[in-house]
Tab-separated table of N, CA and C in Angstrom:
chain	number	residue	atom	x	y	z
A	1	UNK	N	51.428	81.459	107.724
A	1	UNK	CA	51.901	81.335	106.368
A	1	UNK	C	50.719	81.249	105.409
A	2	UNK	N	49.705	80.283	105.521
A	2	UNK	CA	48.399	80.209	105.026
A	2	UNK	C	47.928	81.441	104.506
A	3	UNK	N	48.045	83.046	105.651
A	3	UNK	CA	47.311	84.125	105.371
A	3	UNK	C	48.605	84.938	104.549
A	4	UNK	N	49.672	84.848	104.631
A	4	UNK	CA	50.698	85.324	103.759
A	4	UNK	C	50.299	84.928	102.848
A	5	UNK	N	50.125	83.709	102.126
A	5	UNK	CA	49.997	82.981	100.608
A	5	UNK	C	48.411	83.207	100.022
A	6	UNK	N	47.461	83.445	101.291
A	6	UNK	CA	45.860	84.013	100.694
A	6	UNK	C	46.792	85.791	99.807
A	7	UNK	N	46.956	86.206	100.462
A	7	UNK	CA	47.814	87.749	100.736
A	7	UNK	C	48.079	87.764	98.674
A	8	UNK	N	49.478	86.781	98.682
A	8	UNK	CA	49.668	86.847	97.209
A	8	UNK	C	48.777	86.600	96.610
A	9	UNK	N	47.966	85.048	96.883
A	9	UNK	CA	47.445	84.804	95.553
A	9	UNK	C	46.517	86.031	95.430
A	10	UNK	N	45.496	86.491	95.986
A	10	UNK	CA	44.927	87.977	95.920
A	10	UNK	C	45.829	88.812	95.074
A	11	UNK	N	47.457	88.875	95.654
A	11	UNK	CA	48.219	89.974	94.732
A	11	UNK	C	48.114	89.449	93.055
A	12	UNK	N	48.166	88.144	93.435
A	12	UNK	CA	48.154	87.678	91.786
A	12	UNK	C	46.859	87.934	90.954
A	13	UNK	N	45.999	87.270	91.538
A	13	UNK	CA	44.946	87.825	90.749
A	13	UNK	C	44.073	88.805	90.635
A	14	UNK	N	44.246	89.995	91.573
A	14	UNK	CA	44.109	91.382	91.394
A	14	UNK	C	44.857	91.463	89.825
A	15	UNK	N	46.276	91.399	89.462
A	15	UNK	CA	46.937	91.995	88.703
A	15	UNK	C	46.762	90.811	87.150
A	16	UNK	N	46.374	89.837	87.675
A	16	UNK	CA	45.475	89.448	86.285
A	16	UNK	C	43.898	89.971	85.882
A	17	UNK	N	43.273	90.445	86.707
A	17	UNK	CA	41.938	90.985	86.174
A	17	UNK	C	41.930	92.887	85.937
A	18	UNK	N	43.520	93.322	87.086
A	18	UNK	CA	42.910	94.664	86.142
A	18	UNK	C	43.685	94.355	84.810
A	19	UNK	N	44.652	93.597	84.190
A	19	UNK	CA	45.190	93.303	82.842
A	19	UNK	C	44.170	93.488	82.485
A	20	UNK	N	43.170	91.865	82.703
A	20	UNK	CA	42.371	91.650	81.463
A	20	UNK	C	40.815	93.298	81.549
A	21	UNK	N	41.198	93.837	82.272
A	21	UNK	CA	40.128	94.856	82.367
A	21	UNK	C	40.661	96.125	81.599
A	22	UNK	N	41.770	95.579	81.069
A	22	UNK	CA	42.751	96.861	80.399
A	22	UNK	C	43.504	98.186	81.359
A	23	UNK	N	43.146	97.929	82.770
A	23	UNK	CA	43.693	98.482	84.173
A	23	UNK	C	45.604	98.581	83.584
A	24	UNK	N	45.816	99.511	83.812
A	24	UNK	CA	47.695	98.942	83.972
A	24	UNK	C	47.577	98.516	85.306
A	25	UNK	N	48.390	97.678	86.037
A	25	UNK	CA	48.234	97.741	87.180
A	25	UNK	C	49.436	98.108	87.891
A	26	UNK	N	49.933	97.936	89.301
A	26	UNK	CA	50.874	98.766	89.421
A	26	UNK	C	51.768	97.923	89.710
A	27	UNK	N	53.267	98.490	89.590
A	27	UNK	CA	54.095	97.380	89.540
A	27	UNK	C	54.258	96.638	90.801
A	28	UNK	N	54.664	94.754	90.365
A	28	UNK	CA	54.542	93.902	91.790
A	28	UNK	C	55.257	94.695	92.705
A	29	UNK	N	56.091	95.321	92.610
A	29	UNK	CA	57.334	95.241	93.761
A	29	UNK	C	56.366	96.508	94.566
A	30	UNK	N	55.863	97.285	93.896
A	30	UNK	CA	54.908	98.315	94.828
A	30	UNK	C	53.778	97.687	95.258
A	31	UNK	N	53.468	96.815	94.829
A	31	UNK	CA	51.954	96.419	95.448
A	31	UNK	C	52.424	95.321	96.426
A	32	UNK	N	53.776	94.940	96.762
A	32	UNK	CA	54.096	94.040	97.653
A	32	UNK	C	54.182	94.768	98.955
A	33	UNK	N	55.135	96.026	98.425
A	33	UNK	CA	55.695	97.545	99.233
A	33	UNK	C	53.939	97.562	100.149
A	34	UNK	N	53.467	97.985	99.504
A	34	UNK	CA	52.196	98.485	99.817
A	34	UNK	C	51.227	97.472	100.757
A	35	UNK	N	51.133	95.857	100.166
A	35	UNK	CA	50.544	95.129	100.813
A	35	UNK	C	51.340	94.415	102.361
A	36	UNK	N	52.769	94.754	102.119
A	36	UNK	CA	53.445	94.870	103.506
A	36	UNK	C	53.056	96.005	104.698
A	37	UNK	N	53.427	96.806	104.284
A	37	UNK	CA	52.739	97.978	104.901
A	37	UNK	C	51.181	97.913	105.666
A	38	UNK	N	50.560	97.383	104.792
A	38	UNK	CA	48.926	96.900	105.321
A	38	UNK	C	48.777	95.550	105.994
A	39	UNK	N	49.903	94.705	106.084
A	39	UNK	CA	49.793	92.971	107.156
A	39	UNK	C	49.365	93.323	108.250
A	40	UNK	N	48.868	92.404	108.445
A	40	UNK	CA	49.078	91.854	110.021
A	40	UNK	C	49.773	90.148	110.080
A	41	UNK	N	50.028	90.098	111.272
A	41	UNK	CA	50.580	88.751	111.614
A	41	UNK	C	49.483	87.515	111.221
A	42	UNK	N	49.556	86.286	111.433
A	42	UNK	CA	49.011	85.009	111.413
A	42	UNK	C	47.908	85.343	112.822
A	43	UNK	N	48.314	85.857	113.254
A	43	UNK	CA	47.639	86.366	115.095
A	43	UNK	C	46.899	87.566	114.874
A	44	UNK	N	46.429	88.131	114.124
A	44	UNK	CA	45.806	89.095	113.566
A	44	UNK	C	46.407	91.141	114.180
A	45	UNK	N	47.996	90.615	114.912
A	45	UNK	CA	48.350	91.608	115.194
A	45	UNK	C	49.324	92.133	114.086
A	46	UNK	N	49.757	93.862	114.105
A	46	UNK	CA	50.248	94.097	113.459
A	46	UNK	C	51.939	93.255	113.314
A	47	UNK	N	52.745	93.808	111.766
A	47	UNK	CA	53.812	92.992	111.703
A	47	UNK	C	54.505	94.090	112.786
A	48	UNK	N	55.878	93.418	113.148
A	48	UNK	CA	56.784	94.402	114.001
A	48	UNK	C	57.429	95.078	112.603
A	49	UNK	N	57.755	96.215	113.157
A	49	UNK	CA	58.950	97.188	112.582
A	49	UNK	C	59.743	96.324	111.694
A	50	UNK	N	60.272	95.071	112.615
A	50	UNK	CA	61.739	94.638	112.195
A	50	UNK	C	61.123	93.837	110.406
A	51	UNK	N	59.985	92.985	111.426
A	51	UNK	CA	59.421	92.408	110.212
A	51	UNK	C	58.871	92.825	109.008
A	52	UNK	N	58.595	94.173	108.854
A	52	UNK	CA	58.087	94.925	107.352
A	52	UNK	C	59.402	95.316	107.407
A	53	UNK	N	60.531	95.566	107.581
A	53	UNK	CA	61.693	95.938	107.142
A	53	UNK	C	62.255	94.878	106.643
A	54	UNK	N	62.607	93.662	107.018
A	54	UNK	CA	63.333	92.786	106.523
A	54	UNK	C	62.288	92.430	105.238
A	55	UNK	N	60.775	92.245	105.305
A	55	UNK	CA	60.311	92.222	104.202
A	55	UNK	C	60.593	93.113	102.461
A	56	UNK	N	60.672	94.505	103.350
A	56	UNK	CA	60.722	95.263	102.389
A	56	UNK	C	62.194	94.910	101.394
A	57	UNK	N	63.021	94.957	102.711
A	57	UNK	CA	64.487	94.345	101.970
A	57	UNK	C	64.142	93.011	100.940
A	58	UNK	N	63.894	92.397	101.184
A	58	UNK	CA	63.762	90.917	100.715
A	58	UNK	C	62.933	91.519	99.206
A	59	UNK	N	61.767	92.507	99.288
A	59	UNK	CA	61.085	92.465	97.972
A	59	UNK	C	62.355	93.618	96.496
A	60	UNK	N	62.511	94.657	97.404
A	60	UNK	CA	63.605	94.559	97.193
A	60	UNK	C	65.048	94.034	96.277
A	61	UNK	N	65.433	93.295	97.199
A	61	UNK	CA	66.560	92.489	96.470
A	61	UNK	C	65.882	91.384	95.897
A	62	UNK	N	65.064	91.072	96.090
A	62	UNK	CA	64.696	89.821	94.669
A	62	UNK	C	65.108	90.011	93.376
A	63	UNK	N	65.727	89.252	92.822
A	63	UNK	CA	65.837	88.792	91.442
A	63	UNK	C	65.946	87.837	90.890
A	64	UNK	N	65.408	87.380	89.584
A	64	UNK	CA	65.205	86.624	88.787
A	64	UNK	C	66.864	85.386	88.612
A	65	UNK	N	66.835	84.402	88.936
A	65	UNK	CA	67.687	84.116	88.358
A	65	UNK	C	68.277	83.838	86.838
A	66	UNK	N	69.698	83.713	86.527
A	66	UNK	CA	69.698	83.734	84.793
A	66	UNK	C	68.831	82.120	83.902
A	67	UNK	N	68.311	81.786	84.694
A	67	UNK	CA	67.627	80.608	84.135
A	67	UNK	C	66.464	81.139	84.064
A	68	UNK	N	66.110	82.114	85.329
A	68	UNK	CA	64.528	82.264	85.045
A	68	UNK	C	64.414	83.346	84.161
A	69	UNK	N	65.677	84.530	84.117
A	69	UNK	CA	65.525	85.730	82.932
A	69	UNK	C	65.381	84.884	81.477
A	70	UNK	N	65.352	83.673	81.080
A	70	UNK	CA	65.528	83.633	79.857
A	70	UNK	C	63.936	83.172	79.261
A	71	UNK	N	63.127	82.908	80.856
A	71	UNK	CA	62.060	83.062	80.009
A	71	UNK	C	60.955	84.217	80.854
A	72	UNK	N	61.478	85.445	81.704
A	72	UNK	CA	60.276	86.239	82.234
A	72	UNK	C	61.434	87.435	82.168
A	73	UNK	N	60.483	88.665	81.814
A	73	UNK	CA	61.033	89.833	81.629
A	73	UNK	C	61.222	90.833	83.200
A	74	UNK	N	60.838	90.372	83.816
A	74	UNK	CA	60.619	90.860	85.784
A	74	UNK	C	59.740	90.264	86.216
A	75	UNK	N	59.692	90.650	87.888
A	75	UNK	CA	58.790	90.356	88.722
A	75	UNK	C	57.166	90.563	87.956
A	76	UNK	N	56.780	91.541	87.304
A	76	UNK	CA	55.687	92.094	86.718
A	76	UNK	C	54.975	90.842	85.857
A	77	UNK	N	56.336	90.397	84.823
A	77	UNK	CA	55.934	89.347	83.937
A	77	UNK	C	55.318	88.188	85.075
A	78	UNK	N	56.620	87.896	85.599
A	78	UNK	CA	56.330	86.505	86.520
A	78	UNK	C	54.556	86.111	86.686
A	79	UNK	N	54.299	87.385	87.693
A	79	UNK	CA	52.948	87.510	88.506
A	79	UNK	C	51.760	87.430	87.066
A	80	UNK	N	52.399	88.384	85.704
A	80	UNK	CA	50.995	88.105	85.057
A	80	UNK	C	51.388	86.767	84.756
A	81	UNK	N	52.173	85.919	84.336
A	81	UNK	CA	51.992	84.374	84.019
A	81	UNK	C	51.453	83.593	85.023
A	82	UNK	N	51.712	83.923	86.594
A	82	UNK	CA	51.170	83.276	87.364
A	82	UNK	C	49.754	83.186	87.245
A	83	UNK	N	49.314	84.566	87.249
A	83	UNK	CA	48.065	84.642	87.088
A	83	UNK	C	47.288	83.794	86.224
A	84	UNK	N	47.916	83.326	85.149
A	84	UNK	CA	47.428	82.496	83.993
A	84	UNK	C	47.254	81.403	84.567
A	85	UNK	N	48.260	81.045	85.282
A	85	UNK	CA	48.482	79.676	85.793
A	85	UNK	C	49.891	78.679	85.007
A	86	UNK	N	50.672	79.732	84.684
A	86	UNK	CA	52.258	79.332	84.738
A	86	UNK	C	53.044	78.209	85.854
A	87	UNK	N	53.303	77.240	85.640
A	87	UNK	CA	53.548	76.858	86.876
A	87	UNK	C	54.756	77.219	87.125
A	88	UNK	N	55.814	77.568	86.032
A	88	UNK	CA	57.037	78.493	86.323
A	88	UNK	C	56.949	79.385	86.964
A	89	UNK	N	56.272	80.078	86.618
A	89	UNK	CA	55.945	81.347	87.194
A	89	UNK	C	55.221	81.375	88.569
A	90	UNK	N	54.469	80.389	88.753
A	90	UNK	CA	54.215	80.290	90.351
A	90	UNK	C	55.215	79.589	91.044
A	91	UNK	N	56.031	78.636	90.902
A	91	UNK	CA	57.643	78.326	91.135
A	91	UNK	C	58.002	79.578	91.968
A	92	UNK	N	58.109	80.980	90.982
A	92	UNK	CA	58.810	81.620	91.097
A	92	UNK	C	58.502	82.578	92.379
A	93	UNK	N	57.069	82.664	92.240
A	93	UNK	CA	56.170	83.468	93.282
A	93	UNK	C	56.169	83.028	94.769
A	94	UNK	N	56.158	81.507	94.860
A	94	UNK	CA	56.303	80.529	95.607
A	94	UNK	C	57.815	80.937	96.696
A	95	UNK	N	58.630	81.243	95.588
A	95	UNK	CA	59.975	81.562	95.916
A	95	UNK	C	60.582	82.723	96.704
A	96	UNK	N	59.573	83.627	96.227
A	96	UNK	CA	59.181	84.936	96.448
A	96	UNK	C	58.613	85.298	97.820
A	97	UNK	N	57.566	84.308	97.438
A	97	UNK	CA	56.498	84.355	99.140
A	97	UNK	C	57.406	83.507	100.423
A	98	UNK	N	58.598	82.561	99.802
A	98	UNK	CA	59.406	82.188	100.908
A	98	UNK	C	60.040	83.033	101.664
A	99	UNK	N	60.740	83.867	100.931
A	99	UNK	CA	61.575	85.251	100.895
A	99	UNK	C	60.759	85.995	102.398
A	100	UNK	N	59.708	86.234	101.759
A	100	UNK	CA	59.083	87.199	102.752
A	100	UNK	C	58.361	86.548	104.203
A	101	UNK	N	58.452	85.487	104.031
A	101	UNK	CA	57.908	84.544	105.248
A	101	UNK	C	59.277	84.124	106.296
A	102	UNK	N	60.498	84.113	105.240
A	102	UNK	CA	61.502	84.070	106.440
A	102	UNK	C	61.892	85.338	107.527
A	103	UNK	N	60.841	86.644	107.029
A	103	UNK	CA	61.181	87.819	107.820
A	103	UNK	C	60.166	87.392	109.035
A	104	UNK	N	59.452	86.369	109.277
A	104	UNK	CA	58.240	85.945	110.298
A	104	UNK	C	59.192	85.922	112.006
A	105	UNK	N	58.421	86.523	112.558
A	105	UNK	CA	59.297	86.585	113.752
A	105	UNK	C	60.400	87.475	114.259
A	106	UNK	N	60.692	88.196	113.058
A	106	UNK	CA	62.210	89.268	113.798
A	106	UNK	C	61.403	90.374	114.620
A	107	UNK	N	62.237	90.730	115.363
A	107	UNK	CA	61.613	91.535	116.328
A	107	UNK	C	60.970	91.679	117.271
């Protein structure tokens, strides 16, 4: 879990410095897509099949709940507030990175 949560915060602050570098960067849900695709396990082996699938699902179907839409515009917003150091917004990421840690083990 440790190297899952190194994994985001990296996703996070990649996508706060190409902001502040004037970078667009690319959207979270692809750079999650993408940084799934590139895991390995806690064991430094690759994820199984089952496990980048249930991940992918999970990034996926994420959504905001109506408490959290009233103050972040998507996943995109979330991650740049995190980046700031939102603690809502890492709440939310937090929430996010649970999501994808319960796919640990299928397969």
């Amino acid at each position: 879990m440790n190297r899952r949560r190194s994994m985001l915060a990296v996703a996070v602050v990649s996508l706060g410095f190409l902001t502040a570098c004037g970078t667009a960067p690319p959207p979270s849900d692809e750079l999650a897509h993408e940084m799934i695709d590139a895991a390995n396990g806690p064991d430094g082996e690759p994820l199984s099949e089952a496990e980048r699938d249930c991940m992918h699902e999970q990034v996926d179907d994420f959504e905001l709940t109506d408490d959290e839409q009233a103050g972040f515009g998507d996943l995109d917003d979330v991650f740049n507030k995190a980046a700031d150091g939102q603690e809502a917004a890492m709440e939310i990421v937090a929430r996010f990175q649970a999501d994808l840690t319960s796919c640990r083990g299928l397969g």
